Tab-separated table of C-alpha atoms in Angstrom:
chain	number	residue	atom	x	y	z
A	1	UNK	CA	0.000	0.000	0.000
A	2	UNK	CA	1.626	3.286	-1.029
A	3	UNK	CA	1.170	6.454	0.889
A	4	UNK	CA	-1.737	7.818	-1.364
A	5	UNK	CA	-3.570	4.803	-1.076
A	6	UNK	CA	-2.749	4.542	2.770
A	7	UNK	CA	-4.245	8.671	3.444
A	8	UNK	CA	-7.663	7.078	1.768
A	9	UNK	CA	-7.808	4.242	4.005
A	10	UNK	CA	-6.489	6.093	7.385
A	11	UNK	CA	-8.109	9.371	7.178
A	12	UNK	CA	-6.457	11.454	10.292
A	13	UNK	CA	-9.195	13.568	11.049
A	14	UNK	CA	-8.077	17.325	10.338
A	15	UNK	CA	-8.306	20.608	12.843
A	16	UNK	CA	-11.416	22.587	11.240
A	17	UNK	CA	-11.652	26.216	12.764
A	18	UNK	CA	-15.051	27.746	13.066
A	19	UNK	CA	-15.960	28.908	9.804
A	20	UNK	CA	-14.051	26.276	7.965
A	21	UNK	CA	-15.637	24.068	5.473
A	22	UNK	CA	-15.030	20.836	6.981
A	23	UNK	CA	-14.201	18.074	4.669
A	24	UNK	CA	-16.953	15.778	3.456
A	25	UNK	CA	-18.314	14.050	0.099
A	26	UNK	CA	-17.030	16.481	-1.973
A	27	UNK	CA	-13.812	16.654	-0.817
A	28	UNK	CA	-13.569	12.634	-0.998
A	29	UNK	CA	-14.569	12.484	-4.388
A	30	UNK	CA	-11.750	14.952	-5.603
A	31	UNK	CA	-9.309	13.152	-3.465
A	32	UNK	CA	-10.029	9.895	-5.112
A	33	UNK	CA	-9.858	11.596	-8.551
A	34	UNK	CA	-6.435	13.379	-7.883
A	35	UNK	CA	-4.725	9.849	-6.741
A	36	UNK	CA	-5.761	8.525	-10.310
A	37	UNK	CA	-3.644	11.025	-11.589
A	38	UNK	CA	-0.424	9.662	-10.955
A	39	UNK	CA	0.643	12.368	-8.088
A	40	UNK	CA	3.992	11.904	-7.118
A	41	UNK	CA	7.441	13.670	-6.239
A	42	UNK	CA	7.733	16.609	-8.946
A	43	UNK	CA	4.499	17.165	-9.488
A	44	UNK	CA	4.173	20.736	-9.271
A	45	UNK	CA	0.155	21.079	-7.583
A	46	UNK	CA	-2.519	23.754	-6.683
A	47	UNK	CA	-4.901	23.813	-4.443
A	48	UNK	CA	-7.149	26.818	-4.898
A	49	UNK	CA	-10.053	27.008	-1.821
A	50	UNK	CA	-8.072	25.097	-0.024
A	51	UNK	CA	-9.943	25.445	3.197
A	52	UNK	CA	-8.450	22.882	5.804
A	53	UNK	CA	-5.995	21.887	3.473
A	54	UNK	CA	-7.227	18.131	2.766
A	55	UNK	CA	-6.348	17.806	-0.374
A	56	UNK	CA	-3.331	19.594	-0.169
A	57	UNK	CA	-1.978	17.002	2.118
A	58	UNK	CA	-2.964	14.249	0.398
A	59	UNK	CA	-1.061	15.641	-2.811
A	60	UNK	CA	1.957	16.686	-0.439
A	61	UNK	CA	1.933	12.938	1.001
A	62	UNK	CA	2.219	11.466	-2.763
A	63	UNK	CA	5.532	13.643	-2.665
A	64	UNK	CA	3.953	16.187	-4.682
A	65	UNK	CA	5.072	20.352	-4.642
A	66	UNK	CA	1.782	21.573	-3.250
A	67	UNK	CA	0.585	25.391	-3.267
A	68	UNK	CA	-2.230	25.931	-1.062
A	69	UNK	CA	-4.195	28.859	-1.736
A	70	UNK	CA	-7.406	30.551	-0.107
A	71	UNK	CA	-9.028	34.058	0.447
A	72	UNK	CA	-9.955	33.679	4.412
A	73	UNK	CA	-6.786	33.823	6.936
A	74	UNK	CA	-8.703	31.009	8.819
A	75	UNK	CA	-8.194	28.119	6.623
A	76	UNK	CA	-4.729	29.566	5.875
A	77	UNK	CA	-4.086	29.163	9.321
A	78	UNK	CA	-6.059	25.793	9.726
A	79	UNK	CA	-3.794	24.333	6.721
A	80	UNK	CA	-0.590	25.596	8.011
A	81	UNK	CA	-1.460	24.010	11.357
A	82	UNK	CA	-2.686	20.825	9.882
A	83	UNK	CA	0.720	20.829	7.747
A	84	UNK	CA	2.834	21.226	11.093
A	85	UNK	CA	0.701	18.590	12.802
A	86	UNK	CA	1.525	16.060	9.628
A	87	UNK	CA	4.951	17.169	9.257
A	88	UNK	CA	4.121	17.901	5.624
A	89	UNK	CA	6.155	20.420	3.188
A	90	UNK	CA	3.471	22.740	2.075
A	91	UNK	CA	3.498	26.727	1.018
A	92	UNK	CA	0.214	28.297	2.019
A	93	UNK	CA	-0.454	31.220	1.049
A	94	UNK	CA	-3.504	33.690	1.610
A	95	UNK	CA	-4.401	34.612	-2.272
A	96	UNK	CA	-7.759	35.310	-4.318
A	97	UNK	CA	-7.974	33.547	-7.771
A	98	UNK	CA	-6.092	35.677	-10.066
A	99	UNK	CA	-3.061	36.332	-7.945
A	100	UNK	CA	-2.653	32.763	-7.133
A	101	UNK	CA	-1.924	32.088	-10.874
A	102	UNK	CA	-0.430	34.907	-12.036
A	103	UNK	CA	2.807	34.003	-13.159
A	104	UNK	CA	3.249	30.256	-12.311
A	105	UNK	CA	2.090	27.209	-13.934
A	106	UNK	CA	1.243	23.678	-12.421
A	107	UNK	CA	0.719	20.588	-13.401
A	108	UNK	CA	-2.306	19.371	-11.356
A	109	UNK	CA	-4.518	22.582	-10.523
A	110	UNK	CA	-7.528	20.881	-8.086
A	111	UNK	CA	-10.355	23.121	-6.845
A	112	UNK	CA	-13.185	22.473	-4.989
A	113	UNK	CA	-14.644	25.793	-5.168
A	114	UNK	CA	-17.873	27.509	-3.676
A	115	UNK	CA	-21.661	26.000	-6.019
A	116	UNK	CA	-24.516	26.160	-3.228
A	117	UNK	CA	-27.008	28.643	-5.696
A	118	UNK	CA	-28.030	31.024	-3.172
A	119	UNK	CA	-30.351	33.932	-3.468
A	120	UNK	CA	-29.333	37.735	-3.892
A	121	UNK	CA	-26.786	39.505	-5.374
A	122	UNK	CA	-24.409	40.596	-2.295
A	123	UNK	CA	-21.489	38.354	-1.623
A	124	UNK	CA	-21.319	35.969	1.058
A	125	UNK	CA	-19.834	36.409	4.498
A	126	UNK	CA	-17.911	34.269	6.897
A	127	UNK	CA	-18.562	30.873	6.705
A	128	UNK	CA	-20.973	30.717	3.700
A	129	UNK	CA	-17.807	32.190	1.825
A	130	UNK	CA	-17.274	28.332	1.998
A	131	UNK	CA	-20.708	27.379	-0.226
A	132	UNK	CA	-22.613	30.265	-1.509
A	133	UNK	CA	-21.636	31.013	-5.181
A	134	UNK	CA	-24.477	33.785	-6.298
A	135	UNK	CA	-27.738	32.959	-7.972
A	136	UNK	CA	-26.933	30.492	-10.035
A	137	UNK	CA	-23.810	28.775	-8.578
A	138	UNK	CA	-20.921	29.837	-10.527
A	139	UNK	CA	-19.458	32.806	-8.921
A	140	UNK	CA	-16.294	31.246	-8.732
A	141	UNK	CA	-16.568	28.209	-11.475
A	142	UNK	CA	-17.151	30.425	-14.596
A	143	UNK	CA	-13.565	32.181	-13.111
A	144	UNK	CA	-11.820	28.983	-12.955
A	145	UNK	CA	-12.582	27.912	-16.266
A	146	UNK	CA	-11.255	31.466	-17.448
A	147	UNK	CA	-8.184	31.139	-15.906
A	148	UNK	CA	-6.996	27.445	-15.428
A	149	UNK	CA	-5.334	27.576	-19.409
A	150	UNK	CA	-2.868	29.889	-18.111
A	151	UNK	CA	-2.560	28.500	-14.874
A	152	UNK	CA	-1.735	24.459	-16.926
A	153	UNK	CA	1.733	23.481	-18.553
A	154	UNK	CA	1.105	21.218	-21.516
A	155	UNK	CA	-0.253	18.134	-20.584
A	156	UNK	CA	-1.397	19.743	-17.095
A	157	UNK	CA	-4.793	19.005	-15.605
A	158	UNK	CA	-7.870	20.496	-13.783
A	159	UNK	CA	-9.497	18.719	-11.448
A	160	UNK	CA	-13.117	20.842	-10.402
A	161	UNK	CA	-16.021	19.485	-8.232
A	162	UNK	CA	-19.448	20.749	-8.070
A	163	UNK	CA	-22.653	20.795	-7.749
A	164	UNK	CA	-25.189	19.804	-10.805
A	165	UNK	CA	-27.017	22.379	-10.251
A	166	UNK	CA	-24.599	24.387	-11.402
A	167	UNK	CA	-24.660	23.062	-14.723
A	168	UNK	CA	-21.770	20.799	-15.658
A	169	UNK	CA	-22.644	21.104	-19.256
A	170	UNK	CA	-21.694	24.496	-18.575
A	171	UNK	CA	-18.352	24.128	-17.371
A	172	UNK	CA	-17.371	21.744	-20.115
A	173	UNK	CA	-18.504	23.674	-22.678
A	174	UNK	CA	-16.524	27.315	-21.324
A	175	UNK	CA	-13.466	24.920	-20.548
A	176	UNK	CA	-13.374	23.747	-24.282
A	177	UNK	CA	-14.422	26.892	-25.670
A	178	UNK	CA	-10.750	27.805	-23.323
A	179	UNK	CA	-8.893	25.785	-25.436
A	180	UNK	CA	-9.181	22.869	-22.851
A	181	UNK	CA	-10.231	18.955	-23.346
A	182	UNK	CA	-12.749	18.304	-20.992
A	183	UNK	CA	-14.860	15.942	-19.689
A	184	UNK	CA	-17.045	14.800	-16.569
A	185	UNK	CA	-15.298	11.866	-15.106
A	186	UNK	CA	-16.913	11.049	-11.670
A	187	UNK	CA	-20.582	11.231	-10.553
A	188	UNK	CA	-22.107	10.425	-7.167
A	189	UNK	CA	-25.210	11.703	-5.907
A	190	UNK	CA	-25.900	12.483	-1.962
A	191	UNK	CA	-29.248	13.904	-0.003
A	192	UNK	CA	-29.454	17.194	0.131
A	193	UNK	CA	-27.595	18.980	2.990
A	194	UNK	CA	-29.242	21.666	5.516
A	195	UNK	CA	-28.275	24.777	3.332
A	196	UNK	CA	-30.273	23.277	0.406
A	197	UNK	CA	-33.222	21.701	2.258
A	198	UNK	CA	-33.423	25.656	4.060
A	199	UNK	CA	-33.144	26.889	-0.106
A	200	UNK	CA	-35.891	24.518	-1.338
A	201	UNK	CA	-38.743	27.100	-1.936
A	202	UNK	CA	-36.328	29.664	-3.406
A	203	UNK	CA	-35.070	26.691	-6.149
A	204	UNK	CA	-38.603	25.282	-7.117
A	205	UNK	CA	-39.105	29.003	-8.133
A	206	UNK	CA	-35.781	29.310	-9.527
A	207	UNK	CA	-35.992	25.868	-11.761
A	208	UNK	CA	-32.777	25.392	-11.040
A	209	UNK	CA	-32.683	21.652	-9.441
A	210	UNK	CA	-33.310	20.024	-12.675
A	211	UNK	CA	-30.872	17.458	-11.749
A	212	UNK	CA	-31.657	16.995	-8.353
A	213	UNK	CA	-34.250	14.190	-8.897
A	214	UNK	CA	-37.434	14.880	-11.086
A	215	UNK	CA	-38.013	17.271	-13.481
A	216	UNK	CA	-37.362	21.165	-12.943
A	217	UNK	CA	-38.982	22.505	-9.454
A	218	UNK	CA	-40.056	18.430	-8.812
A	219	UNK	CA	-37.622	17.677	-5.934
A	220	UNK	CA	-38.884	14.062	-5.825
A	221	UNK	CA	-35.810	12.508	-4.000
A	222	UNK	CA	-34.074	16.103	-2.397
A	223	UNK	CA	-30.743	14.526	-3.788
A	224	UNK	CA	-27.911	16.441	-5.183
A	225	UNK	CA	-25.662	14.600	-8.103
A	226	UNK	CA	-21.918	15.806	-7.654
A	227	UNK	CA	-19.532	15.667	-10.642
A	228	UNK	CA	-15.653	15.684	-11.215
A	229	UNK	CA	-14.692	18.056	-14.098
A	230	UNK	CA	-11.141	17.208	-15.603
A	231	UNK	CA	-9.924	19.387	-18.136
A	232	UNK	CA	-6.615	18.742	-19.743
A	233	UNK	CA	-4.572	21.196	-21.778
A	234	UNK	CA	-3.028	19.260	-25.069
A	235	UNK	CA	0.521	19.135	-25.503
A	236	UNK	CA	2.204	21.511	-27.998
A	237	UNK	CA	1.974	19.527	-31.280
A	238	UNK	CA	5.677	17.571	-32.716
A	239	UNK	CA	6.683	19.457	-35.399
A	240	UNK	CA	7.278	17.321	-38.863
């Protein structure tokens, strides 16, 4: 058993300060998709949103080059502290989206942004910084997709989880209109959590869950489907 596969099977549990997203399906779902793609020592990795830094140490125990990245100082702090506690090398660094990339390029970018739809136009505060993504989910996803080209070496990947609610049509669609290959390439669906079951009235009227079981504003099972969206930039093709 190598030490990717070992973090999967022993999962240390991880300090979450209030106001933290805690790590839960989501998170598990990237993690298995990021050991599929071959992390090990050299890889040069970001984690944007890192929040308590799970997937950044999973990456870092693979022997991976990890850049953690997030907005709030409290998961900075809560993934430098959970780096100390696992004696992991990790820089953490408190960044929004397009300083984090500016500059640098990676070959495994992994994000598991902000896609709760949430009602309004003003931005979130404090912990649903973690979830909310504006009215339709993408506040943060449609920026990804913008930027993750840039952010890729030839041959690099992105590795996105969200919500489809959000529309994962969508995202593949902006990512390949980017210049990216893309494609959805994990799906599990989970009962709705507390924010969404609080957010039912406002998404019947919105149409939004059309992939939440039933038809649009037909929440027949209250389940949300989450999906894995890898994008790959092509390598620069061999000249004749």
């Amino acid at each position: 058993m190598n030490a990717c596969t070992a973090t999967l099977v022993r999962r240390r549990p991880l300090v979450t300060l209030p106001g933290v997203y805690t790590p839960q399906d989501d998170t598990r779902l990237l993690l298995h998709a990021l050991y599929r793609e071959g992390v090990g020592p050299g890889t040069e990795l970001l984690d944007l949103g890192t929040g308590s830094g799970a997937l950044a140490l999973g990456a870092a125990r693979c022997g991976a080059h990890v850049t953690a990245v997030d907005i709030a100082w409290r998961a900075v702090f809560t993934t430098w502290i959970n780096a100390r506690l696992a004696r992991l090398p990790l820089t953490v660094r408190r960044s929004d989206l397009a300083t984090a990339v500016r500059g640098r390029t990676f070959d495994l970018f992994v994000s598991n942004p902000p896609y709760v739809p949430a009602p309004g136009v003003s931005l979130p505060r404090g912990a649903a910084r973690a979830w909310d993504a504006g009215c339709d989910g993408r506040l943060l996803i449609d920026r990804i997709c913008d930027l993750a080209p840039a952010a890729l070496r030839p041959g690099g990947v992105l590795l996105m989880v969200h919500s489809g609610l959000c529309g994962a049509s969508d995202t593949l669609s902006r990512l390949g209109r980017a210049g990216l290959r893309a494609e959805i390439s994990d799906r599990t669906r989970i009962p709705f959590g507390p924010v969404l079951r609080s957010r039912l009235s406002w998404l019947r009227s919105t149409g939004l869950p059309h992939g939440a079981g039933g038809g649009a504003g037909q929440l027949v099972e209250l389940t949300e489907e989450l999906v894995i969206i890898r994008a790959e930039r092509p390598r620069a093709s061999a000249p004749y």
